[in-house]
Short mmCIF file of N, CA and C in Angstrom, two decimals:
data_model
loop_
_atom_site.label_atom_id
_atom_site.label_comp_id
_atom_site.label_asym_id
_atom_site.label_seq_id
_atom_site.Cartn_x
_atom_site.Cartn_y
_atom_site.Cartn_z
N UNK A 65 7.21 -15.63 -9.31
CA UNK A 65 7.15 -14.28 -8.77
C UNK A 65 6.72 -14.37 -7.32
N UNK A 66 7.72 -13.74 -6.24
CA UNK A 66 7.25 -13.84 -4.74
C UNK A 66 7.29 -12.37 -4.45
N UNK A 67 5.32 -11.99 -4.57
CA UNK A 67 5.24 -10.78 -4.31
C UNK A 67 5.57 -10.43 -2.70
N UNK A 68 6.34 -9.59 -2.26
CA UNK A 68 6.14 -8.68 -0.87
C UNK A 68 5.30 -7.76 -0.28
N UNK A 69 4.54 -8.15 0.69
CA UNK A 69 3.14 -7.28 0.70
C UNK A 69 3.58 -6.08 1.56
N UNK A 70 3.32 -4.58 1.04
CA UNK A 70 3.95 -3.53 1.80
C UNK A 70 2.93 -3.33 2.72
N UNK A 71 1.37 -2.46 1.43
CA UNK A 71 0.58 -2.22 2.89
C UNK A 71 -0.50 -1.74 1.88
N UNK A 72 -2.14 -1.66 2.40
CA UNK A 72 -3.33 -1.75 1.85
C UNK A 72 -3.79 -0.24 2.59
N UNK A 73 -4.44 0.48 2.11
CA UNK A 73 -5.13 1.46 2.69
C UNK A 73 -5.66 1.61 3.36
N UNK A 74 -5.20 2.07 4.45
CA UNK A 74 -6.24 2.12 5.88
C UNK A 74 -7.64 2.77 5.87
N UNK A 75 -8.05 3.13 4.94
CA UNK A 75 -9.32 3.36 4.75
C UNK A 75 -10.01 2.74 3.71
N UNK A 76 -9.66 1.73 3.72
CA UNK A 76 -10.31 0.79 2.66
C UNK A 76 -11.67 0.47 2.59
N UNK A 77 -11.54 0.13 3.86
CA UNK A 77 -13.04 -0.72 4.21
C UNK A 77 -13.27 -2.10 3.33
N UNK A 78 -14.58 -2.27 3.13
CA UNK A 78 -14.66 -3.68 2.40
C UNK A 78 -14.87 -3.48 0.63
N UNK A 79 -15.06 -2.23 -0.16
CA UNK A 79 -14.98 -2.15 -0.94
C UNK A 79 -14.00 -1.12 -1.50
N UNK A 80 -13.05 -1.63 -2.89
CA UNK A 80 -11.75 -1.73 -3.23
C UNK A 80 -10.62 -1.85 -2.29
N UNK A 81 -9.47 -1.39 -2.90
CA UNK A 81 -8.82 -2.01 -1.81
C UNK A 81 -7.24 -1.51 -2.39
N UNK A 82 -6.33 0.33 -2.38
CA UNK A 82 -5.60 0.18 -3.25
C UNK A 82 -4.05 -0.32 -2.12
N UNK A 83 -3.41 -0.77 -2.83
CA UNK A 83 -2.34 -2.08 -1.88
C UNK A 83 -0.98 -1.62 -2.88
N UNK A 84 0.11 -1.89 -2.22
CA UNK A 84 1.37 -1.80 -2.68
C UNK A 84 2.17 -2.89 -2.17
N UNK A 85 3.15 -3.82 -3.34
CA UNK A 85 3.80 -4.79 -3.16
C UNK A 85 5.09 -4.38 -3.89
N UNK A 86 6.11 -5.16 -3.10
CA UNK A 86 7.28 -5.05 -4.19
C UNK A 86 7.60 -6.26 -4.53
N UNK A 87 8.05 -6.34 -5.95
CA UNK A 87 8.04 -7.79 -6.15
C UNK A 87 10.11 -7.71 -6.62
N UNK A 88 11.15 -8.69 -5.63
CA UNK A 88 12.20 -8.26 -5.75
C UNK A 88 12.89 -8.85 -6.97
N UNK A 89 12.18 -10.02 -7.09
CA UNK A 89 12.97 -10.98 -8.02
C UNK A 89 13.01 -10.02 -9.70
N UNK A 90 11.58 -9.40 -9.50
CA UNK A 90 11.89 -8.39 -11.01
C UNK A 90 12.20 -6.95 -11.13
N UNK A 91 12.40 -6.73 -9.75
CA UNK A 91 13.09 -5.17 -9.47
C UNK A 91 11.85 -4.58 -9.80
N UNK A 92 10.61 -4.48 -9.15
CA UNK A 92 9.40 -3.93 -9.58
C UNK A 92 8.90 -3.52 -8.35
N UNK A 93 7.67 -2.54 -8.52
CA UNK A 93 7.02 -2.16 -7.26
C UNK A 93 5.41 -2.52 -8.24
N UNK A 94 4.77 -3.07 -7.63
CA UNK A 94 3.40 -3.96 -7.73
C UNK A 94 1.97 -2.83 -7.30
N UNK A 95 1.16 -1.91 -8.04
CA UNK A 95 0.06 -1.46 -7.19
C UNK A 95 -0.78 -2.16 -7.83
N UNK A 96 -1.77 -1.60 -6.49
CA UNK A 96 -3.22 -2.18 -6.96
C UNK A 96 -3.82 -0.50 -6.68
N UNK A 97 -4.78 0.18 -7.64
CA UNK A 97 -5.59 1.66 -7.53
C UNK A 97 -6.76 1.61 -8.06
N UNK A 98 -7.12 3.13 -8.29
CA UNK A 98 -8.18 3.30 -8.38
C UNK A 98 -8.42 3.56 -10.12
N UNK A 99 -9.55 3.07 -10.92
CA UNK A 99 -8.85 3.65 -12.36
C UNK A 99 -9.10 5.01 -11.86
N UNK A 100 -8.50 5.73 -12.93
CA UNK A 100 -8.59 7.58 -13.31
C UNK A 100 -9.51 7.82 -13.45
N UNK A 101 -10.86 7.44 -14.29
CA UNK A 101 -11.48 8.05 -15.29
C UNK A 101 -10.97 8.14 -16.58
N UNK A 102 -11.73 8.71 -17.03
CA UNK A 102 -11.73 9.30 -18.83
C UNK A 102 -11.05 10.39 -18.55
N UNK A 103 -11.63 11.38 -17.98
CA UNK A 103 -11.10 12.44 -18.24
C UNK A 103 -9.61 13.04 -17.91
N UNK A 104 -9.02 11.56 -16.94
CA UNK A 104 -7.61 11.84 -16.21
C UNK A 104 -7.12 10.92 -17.19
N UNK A 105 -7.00 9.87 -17.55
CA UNK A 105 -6.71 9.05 -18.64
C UNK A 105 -6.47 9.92 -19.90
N UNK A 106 -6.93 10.52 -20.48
CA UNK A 106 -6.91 11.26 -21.33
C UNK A 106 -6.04 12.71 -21.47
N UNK A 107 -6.04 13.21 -20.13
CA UNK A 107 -4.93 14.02 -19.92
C UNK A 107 -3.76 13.40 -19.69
N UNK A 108 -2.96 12.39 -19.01
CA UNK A 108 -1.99 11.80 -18.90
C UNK A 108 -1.64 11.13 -20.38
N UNK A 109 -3.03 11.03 -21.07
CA UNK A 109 -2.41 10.17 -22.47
C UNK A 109 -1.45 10.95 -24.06
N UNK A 110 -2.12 12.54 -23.19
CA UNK A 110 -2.17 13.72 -23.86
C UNK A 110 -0.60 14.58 -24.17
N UNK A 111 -0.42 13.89 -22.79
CA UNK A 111 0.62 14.75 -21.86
C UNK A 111 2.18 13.92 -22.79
N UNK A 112 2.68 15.46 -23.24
CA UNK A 112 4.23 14.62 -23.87
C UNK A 112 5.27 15.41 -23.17
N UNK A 113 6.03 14.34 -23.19
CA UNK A 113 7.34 14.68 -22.22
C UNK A 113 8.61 13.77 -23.56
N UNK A 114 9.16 15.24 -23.31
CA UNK A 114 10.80 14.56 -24.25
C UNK A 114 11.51 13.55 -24.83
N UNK A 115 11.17 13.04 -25.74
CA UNK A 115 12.14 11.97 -26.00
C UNK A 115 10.94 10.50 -25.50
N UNK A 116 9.48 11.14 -25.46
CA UNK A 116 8.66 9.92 -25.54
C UNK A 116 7.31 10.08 -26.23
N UNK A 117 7.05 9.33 -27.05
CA UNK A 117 5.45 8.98 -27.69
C UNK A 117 4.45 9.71 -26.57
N UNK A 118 3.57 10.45 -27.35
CA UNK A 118 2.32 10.42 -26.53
C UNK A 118 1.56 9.61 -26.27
N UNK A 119 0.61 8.97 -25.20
CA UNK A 119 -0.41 7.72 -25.44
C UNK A 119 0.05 7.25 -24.21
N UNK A 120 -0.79 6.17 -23.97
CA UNK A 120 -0.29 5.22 -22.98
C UNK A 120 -0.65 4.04 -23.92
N UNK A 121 0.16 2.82 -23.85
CA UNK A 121 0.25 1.62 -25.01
C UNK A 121 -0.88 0.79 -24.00
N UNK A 122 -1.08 0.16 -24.91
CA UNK A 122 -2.29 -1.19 -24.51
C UNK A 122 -2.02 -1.42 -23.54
N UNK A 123 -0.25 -1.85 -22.93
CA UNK A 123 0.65 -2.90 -22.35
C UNK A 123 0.04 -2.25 -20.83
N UNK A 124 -0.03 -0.81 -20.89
CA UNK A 124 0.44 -0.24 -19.47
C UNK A 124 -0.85 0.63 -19.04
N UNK A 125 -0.88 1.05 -18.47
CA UNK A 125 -2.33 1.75 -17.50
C UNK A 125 -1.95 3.11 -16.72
N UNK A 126 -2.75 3.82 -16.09
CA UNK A 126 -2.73 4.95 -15.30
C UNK A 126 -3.51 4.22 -14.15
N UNK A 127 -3.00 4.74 -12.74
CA UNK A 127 -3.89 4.09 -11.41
C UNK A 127 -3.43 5.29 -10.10
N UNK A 128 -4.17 5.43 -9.69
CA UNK A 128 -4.49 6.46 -9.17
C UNK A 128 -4.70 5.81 -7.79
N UNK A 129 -3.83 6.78 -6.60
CA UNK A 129 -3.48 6.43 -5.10
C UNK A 129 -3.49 7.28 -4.48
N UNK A 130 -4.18 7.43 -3.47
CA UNK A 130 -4.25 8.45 -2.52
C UNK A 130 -2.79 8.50 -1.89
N UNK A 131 -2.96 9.88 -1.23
CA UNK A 131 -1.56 10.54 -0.26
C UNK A 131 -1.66 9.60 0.82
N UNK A 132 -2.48 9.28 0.74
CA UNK A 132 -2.26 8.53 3.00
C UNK A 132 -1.11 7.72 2.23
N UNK A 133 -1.15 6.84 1.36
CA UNK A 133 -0.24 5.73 1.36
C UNK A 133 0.50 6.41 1.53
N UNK A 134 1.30 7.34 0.99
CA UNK A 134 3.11 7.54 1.23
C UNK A 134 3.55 6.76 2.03
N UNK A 135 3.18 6.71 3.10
CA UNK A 135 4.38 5.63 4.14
C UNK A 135 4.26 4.58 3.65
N UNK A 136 3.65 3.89 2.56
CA UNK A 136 3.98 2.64 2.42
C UNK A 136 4.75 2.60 0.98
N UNK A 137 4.87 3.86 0.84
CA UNK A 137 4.96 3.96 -0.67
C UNK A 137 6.81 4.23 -0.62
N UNK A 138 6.73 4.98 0.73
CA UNK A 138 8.05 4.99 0.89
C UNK A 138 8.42 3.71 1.62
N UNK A 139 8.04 3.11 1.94
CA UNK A 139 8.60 1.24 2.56
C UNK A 139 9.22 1.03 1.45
N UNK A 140 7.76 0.79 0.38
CA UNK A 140 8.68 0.26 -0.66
C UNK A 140 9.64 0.54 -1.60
N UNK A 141 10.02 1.84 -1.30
CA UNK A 141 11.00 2.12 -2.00
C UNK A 141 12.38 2.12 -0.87
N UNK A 142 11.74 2.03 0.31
CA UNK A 142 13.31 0.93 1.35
C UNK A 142 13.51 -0.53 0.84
N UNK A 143 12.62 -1.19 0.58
CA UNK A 143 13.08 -2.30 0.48
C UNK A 143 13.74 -2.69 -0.92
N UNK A 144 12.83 -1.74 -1.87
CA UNK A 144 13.88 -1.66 -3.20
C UNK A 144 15.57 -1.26 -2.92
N UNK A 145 15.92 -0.25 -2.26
CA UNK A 145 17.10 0.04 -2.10
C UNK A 145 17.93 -1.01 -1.21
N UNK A 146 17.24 -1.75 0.25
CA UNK A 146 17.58 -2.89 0.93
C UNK A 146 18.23 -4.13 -0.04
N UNK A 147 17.30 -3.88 -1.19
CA UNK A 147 17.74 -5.14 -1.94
C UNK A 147 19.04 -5.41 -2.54
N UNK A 148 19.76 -4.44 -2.39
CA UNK A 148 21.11 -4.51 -3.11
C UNK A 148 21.02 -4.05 -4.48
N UNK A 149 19.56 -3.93 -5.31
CA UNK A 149 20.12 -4.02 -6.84
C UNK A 149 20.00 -2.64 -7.42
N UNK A 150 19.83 -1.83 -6.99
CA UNK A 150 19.77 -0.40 -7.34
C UNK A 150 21.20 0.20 -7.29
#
């Protein structure tokens, strides 16, 4: 896996740190966030939408990103489309 580093939060400082990568070889976009909480965890786990299980499975998580990113959030969704495989 050769992650692509988009871009880290400019207000990071030295503690956490939420970051966006795209990784091309698996057609994926890579974050790093903040957890939710309980109480946002629990509403998203709550939350059913059509034609899917309620819950979030062991496998997968909720992560939570501030608005400043957009611009990187939209990079990486240039370089997803750059890639040819979409």
């Amino acid at each position: 896996m050769t992650l692509q580093f988009i871009g880290i939060d400019p207000e990071t400082g030295q503690e956490g740190s939420p970051t966006v990568w795209v990784d091309e070889s698996k057609q994926e976009f890579v974050f790093q966030g903040f957890k939710p909480g309980t109480e946002l965890e629990a509403e998203c786990a709550a939350f059913v939408a059509p034609g899917h299980a309620p819950g979030i499975p062991p496998h997968e998580s909720v992560v939570r990103m501030p608005f400043r990113m957009v611009p990187m959030l939209r990079e990486a969704c240039d370089v997803a489309e750059r890639s040819g495989l979409l």
